[in-house]
Structure formats: structure tokens, C-alpha cells
PDB file of C-alpha atoms in Angstrom:
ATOM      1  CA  UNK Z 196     132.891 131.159  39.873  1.00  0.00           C
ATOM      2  CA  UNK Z 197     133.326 127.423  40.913  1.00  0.00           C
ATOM      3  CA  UNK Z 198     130.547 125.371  40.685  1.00  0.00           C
ATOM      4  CA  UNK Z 199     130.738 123.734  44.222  1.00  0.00           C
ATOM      5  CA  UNK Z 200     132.169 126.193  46.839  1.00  0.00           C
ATOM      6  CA  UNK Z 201     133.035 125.410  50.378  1.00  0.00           C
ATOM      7  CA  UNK Z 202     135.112 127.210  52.626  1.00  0.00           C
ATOM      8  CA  UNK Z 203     138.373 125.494  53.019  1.00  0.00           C
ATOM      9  CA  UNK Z 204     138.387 126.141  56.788  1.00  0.00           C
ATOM     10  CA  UNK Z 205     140.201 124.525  59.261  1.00  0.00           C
ATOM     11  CA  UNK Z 206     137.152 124.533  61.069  1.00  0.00           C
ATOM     12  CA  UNK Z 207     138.015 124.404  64.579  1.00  0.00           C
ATOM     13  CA  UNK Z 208     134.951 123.441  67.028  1.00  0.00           C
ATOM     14  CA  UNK Z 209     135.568 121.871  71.212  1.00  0.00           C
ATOM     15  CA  UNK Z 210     133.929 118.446  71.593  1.00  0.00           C
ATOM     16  CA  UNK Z 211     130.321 118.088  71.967  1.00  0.00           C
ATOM     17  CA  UNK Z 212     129.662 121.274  69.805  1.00  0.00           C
ATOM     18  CA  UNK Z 213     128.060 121.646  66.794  1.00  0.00           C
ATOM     19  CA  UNK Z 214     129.912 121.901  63.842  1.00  0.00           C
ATOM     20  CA  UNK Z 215     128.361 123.313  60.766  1.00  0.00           C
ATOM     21  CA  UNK Z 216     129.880 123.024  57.265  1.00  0.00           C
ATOM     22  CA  UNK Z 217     128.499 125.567  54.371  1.00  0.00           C
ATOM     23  CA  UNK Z 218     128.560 124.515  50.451  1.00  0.00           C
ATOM     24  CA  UNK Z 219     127.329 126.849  47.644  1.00  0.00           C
ATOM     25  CA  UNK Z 220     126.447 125.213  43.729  1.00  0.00           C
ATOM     26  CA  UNK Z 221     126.010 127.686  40.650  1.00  0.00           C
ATOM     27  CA  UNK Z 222     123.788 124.985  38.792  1.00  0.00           C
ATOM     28  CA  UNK Z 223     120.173 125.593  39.409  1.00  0.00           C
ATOM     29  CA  UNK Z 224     119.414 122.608  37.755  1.00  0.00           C
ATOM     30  CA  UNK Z 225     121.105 120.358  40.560  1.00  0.00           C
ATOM     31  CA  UNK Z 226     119.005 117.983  41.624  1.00  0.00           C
ATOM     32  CA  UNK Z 227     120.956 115.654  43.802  1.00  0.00           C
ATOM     33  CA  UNK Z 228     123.356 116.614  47.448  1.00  0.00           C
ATOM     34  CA  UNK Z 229     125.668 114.838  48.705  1.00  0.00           C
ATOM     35  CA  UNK Z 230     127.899 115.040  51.983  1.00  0.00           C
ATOM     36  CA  UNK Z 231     131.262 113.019  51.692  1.00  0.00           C
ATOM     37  CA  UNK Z 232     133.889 112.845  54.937  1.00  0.00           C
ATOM     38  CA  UNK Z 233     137.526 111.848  54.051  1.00  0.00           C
ATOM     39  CA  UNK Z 234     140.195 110.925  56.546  1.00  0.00           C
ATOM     40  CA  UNK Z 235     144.100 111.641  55.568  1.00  0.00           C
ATOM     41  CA  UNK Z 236     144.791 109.425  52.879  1.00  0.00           C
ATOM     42  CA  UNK Z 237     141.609 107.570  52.709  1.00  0.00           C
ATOM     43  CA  UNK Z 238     138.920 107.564  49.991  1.00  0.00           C
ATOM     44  CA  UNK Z 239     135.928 109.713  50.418  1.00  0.00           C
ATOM     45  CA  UNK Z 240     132.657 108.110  52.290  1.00  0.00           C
ATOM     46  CA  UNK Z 241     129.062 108.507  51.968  1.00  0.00           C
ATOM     47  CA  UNK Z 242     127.362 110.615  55.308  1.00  0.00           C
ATOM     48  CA  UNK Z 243     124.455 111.662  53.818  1.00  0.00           C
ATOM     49  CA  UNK Z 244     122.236 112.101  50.397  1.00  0.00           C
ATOM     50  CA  UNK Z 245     119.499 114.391  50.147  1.00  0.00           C
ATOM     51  CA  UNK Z 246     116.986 115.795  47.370  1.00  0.00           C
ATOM     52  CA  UNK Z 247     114.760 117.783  48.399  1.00  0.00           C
ATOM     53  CA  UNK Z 248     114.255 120.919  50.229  1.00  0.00           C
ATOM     54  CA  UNK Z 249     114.704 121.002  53.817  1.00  0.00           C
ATOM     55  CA  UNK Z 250     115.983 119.198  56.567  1.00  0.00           C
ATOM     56  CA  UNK Z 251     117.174 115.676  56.422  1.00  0.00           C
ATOM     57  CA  UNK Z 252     118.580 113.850  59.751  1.00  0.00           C
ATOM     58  CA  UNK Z 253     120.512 110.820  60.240  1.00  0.00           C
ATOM     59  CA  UNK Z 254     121.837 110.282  64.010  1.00  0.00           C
ATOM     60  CA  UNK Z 255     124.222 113.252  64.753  1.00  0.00           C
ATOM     61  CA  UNK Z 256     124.367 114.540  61.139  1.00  0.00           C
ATOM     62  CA  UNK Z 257     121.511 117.103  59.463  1.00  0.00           C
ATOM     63  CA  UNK Z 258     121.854 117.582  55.962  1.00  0.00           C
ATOM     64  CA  UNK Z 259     119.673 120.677  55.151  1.00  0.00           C
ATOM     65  CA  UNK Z 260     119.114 122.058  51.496  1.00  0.00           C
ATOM     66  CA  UNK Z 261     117.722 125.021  49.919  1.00  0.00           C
ATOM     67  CA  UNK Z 262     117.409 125.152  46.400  1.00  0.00           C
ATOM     68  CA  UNK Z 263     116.222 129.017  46.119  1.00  0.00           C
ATOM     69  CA  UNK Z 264     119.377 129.689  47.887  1.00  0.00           C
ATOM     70  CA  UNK Z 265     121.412 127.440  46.288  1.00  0.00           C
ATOM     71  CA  UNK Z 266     123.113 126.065  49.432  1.00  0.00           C
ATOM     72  CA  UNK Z 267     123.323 123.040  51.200  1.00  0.00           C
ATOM     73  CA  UNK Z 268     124.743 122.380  54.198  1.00  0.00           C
ATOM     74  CA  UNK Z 269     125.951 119.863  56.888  1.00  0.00           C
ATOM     75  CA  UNK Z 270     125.150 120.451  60.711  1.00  0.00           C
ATOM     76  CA  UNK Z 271     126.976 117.523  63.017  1.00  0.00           C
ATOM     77  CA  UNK Z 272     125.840 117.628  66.564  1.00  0.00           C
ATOM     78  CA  UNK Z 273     128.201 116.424  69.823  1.00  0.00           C
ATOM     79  CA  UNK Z 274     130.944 116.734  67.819  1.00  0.00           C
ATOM     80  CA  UNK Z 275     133.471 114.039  68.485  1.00  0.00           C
ATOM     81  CA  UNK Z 276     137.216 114.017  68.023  1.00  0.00           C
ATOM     82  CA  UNK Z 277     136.560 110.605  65.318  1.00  0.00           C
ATOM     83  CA  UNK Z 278     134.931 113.495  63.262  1.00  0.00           C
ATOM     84  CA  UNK Z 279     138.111 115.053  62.467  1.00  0.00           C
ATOM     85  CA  UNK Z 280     138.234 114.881  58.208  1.00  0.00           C
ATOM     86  CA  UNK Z 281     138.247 116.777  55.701  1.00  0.00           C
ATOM     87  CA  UNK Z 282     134.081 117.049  54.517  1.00  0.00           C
ATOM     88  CA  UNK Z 283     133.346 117.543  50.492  1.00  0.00           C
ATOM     89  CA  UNK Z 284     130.192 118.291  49.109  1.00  0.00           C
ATOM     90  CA  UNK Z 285     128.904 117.029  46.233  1.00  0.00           C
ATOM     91  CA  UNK Z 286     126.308 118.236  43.393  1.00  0.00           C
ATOM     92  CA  UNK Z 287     124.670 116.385  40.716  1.00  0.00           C
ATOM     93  CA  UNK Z 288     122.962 118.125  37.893  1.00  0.00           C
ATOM     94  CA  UNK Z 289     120.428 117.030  35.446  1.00  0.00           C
ATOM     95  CA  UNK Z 290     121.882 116.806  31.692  1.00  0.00           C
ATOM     96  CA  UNK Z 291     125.359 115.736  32.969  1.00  0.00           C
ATOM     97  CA  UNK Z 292     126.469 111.910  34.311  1.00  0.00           C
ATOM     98  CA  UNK Z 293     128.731 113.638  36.450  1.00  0.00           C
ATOM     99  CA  UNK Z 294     128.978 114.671  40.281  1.00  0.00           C
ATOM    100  CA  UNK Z 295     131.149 117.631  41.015  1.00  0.00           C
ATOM    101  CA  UNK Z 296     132.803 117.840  44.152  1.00  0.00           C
ATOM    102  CA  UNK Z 297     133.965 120.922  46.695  1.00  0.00           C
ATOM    103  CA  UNK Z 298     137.352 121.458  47.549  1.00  0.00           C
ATOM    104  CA  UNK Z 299     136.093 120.098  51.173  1.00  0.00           C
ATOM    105  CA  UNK Z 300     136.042 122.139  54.891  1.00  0.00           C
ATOM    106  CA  UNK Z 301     138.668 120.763  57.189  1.00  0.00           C
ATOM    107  CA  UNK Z 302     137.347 120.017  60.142  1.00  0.00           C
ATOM    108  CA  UNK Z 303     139.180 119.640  64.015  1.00  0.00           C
ATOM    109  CA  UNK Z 304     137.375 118.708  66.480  1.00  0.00           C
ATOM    110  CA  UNK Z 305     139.433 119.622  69.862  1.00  0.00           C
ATOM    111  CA  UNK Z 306     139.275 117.245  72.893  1.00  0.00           C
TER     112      UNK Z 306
ATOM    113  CA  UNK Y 254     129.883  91.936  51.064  1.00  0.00           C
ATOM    114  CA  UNK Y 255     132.945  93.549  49.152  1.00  0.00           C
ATOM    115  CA  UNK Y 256     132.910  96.999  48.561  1.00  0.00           C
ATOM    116  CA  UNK Y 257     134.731  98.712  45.558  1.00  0.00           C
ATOM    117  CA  UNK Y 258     138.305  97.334  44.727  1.00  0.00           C
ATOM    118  CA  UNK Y 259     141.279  99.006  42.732  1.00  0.00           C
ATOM    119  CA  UNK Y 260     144.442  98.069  41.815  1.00  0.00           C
ATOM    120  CA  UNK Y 261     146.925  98.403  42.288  1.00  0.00           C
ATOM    121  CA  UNK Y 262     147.217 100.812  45.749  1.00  0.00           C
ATOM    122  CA  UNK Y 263     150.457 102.563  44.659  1.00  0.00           C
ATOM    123  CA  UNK Y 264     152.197 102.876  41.898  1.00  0.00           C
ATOM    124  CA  UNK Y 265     155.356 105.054  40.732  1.00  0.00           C
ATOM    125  CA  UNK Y 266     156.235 105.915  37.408  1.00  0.00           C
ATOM    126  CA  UNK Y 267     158.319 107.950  35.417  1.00  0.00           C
ATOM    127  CA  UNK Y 268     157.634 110.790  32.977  1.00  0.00           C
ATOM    128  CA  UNK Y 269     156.742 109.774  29.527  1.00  0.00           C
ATOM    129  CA  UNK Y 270     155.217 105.821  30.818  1.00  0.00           C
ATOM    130  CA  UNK Y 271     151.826 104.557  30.325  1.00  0.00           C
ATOM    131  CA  UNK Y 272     149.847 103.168  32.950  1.00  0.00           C
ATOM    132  CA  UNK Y 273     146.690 101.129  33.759  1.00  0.00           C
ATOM    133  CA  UNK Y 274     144.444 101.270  36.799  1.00  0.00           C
ATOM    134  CA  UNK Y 275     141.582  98.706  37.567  1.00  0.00           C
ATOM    135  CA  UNK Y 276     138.867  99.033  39.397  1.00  0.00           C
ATOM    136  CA  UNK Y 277     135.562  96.682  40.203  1.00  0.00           C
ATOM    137  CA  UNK Y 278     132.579  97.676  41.271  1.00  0.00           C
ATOM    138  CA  UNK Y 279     130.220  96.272  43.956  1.00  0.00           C
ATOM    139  CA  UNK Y 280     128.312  93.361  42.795  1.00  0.00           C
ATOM    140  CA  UNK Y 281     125.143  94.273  41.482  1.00  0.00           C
ATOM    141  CA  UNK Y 282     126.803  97.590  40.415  1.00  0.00           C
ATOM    142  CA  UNK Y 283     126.537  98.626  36.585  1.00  0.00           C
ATOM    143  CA  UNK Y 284     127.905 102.611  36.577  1.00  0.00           C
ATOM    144  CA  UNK Y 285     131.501 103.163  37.121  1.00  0.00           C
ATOM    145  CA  UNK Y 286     133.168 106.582  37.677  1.00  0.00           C
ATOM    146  CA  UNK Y 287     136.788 107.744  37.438  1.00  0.00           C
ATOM    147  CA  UNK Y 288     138.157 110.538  39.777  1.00  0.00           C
ATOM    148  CA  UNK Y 289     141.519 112.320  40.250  1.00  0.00           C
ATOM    149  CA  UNK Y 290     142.203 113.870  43.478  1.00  0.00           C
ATOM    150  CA  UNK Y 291     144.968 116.556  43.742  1.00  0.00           C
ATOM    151  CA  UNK Y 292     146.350 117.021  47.520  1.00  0.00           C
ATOM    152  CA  UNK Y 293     144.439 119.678  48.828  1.00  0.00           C
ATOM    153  CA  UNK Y 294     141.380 119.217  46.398  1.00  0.00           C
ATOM    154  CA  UNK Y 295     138.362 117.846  45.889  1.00  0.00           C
ATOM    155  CA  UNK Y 296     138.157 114.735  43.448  1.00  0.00           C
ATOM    156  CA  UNK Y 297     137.855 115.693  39.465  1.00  0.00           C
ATOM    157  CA  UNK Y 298     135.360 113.882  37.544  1.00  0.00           C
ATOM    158  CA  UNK Y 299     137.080 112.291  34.277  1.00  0.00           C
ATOM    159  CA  UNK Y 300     134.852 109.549  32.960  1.00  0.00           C
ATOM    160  CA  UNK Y 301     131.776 107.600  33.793  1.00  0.00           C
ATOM    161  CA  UNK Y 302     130.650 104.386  32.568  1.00  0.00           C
ATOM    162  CA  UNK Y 303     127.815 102.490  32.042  1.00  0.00           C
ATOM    163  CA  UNK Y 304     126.336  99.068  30.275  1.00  0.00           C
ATOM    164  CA  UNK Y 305     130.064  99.224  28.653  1.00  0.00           C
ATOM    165  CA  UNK Y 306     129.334 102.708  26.941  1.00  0.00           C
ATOM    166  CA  UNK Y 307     130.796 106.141  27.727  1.00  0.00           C
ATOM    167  CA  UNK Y 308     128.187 108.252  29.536  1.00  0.00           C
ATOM    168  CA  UNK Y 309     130.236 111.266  30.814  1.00  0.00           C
ATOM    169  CA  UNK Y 310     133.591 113.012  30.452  1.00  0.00           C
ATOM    170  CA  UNK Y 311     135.644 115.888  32.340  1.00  0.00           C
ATOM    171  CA  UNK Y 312     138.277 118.106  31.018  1.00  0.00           C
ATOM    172  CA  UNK Y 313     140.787 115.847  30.806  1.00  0.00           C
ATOM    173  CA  UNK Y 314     143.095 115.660  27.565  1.00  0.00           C
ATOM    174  CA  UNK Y 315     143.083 112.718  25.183  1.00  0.00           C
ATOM    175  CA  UNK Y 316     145.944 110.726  27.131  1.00  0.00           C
ATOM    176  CA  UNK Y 317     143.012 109.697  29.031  1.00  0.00           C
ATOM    177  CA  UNK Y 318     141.013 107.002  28.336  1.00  0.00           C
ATOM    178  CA  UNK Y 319     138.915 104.216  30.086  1.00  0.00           C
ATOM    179  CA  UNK Y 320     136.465 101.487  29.097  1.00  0.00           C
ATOM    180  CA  UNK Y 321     134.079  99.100  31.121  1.00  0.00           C
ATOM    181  CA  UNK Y 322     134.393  95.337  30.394  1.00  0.00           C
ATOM    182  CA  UNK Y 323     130.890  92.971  30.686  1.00  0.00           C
ATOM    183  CA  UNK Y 324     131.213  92.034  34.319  1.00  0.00           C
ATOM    184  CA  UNK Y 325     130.780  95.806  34.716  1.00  0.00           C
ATOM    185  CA  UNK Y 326     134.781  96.328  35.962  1.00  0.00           C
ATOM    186  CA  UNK Y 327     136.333  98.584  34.212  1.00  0.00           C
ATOM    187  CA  UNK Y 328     140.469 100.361  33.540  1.00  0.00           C
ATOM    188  CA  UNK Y 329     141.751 103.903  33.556  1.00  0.00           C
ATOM    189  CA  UNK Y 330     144.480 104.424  31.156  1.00  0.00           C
ATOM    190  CA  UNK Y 331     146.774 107.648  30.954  1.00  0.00           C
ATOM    191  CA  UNK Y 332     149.095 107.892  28.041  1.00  0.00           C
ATOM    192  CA  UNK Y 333     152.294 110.036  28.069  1.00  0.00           C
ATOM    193  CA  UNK Y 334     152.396 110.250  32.258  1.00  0.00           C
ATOM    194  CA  UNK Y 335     153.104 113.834  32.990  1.00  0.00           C
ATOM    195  CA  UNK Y 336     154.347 115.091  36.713  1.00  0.00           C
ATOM    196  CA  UNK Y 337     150.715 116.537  37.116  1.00  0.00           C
ATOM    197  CA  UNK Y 338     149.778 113.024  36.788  1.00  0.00           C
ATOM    198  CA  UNK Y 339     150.632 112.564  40.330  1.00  0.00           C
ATOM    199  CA  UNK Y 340     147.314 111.873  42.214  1.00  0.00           C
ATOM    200  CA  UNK Y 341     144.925 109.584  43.863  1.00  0.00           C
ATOM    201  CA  UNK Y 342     142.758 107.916  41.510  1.00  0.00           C
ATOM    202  CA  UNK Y 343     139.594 106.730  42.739  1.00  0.00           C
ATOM    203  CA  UNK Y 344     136.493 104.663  41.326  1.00  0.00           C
ATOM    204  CA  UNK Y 345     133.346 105.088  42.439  1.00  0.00           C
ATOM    205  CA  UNK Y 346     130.541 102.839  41.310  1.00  0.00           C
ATOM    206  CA  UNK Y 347     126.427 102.985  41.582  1.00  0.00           C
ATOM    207  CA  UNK Y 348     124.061 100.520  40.723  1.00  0.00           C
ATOM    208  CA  UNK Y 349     122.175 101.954  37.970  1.00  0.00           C
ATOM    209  CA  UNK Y 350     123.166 104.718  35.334  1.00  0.00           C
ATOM    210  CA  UNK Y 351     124.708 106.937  37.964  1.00  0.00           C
ATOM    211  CA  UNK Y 352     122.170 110.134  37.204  1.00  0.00           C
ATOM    212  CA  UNK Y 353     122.233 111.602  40.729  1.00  0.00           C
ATOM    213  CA  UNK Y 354     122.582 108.371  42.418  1.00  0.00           C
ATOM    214  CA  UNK Y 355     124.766 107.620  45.172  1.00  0.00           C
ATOM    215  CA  UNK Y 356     128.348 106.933  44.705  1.00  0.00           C
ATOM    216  CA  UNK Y 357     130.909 104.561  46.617  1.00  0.00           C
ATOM    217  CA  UNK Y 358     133.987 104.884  46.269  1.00  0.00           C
ATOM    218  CA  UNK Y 359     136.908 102.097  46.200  1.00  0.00           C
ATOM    219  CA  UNK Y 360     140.494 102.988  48.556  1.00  0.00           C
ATOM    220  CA  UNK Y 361     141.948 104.669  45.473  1.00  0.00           C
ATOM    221  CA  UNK Y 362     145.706 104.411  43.661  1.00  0.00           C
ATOM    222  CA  UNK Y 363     148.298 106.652  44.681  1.00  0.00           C
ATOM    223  CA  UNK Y 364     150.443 107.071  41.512  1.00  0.00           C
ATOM    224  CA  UNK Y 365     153.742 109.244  41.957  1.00  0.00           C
ATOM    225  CA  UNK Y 366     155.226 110.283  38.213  1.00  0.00           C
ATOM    226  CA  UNK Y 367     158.888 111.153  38.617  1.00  0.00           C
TER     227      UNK Y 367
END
């Protein structure tokens, strides 16, 4: 079993939809979520952080985490075609000084 | 305010070379970390740094190595360049030890190995 899952997609969804992106960790001890998007041939950048249980929402994006579960998941609301990238996840567990990353959802956003 | 810089952007090598990638952090940052990124795949964690000392390593072989200088930048070195060597490397630094904070990332270096 990998120890950050995400379905590899493509994720297809019209403008002004919702798009919602799924990602799985085996670690229970993970503390610490994180929601990357990278464009073709860009470096990944930060969207959104979050720690604790729940919902956490930052303009159009809603990070929401359940730790019983161990999911977390990303929720992006009037979906616009500048959203088109490739989102990784991102899980940091206590005992480690490393962040493993998802494979990342490819995600098109149609016009 | 500059973000994360690396150098060089691109690189090609051949098979059996030895190369050196730089990479400095934010100002104010002290944790460095060291990814590879496969086409297709997320990136793989191979080292992070902090205060100059080794805090965490991936499962990468020997032929990789890294250290952090005093003004917190800090060099990826890979021995013995292998085709599967081909990737984008990427630095990411934080501002304290890097447990569970936050991570930006620099624009990477594409290395081709021929």
C-alpha cells in the first residue's frame, strides 16, 4: 500500500463546477496536510495547509480532513480553466523530517 | 522578497558524470529539503537539512549526498549519474526544523543523463 494515494484522474469538470480531489495516508500518526497544485513543468505551489479535523476554507479552495478516516481532501468551487494542474497531496508524520507526496489528480477544467 | 533559487535550471549529462545542484533558501529560512520528481510522479523525498546537520533521508543509494553551508544554502550531489537520474530536482525550504511545517519550493533543475 502507498502511503499517500490519490487517484491519478484526469479529472474532467465544466467551468464553474466544483471539482473535488480525494487523497488517502496509511500513517495514523500524520499530523500535518498539505494541498500542492503544479502546472506542466513548473515546481509545485502551496494552496492550502491544514491540521486539524474538519473543514478549512481559503477563497474558492476547502481543504477538509478526517483523521479517523484517514483522508483528506480538496474541494475547489467555480472552477476556472487557470485551475488546470496537476494537484499533489502531501502528509507529514511525526518521528520523520520528511513530507511524502501523492502521485497528484490531473485536473481539466473545460471552458 | 526572493523566493527559493536553484541552479542551475537545466543541465545534461552523460552516464557515469558527477554533478552538483544548488539551491538557497528564502531569507530567514533554516530547513532545506531535496526532492526528485519522475514525469508522471509525485516528488521523492531524499534529504532534509537543518542548522547544517542531516535531519532526514529517503531511499536513495549512497551516490547521493547533500550538505547545508552556514548561510543556510545548501548542494545536492549525485555520484556515478545513472539514466534514472533523469528528473526534476527541486528544493524546498521552511523556516524552522521543517517538522510538519510548510514547504516552498524553488523552480527546480531539469537534469537529462544520456
Amino acid at each position: 500500500q502507498k502511503e499517500v494515494e490519490q487517484n491519478s484522474g484526469p479529472l474532467s469538470v465544466p467551468e464553474g463546477a466544483i471539482a473535488s480531489l480525494n487523497c488517502t495516508y496509511s500513517d495514523r500518526g500524520s499530523q500535518s496536510f498539505f494541498w500542492y497544485r503544479q502546472y506542466s513543468g513548473k515546481s509545485p505551489e502551496l494552496i492550502m495547509f491544514i491540521y486539524s479535523n474538519g473543514d478549512k476554507e481559503d477563497g474558492r479552495f476547502t481543504a477538509q480532513l478526517n483523521k479517523a478516516s484517514q483522508y483528506v481532501s480538496l474541494l475547489i468551487r467555480d472552477s476556472q480553466p487557470s485551475d488546470s494542474a496537476t494537484y499533489l497531496c502531501a502528509v507529514w508524520a511525526d518521528g520523520g523530517f520528511k513530507t511524502i507526496f501523492g502521485a497528484g489528480t490531473r485536473l481539466f477544467v473545460k471552458a | 522578497d526572493a523566493g527559493v533559487t536553484q541552479s542551475p535550471t537545466h543541465l545534461i549529462k552523460t552516464r557515469g558524470q558527477h554533478v552538483t545542484l544548488r539551491c538557497s533558501p528564502i531569507s530567514g529560512h533554516k530547513s532545506v529539503s531535496w526532492y526528485q520528481q519522475v514525469l508522471g510522479q509525485g516528488p521523492q523525498f531524499i534529504f532534509q537539512y537543518y542548522e547544517k546537520e542531516e535531519r532526514g533521508r529517503g531511499n536513495f543509494p549512497d551516490r547521493f549526498s547533500a550538505r547545508q553551508f552556514p548561510n543556510y544554502s545548501s548542494e545536492l550531489n549525485v555520484n556515478a549519474l545513472l539514466l534514472g537520474d533523469s528528473a526534476l530536482y527541486l528544493c524546498a525550504s521552511s523556516p524552522g526544523q521543517g517538522k510538519g511545517e510548510t514547504q516552498y519550493f524553488g523552480p527546480g533543475t531539469r537534469l537529462l543523463v544520456l
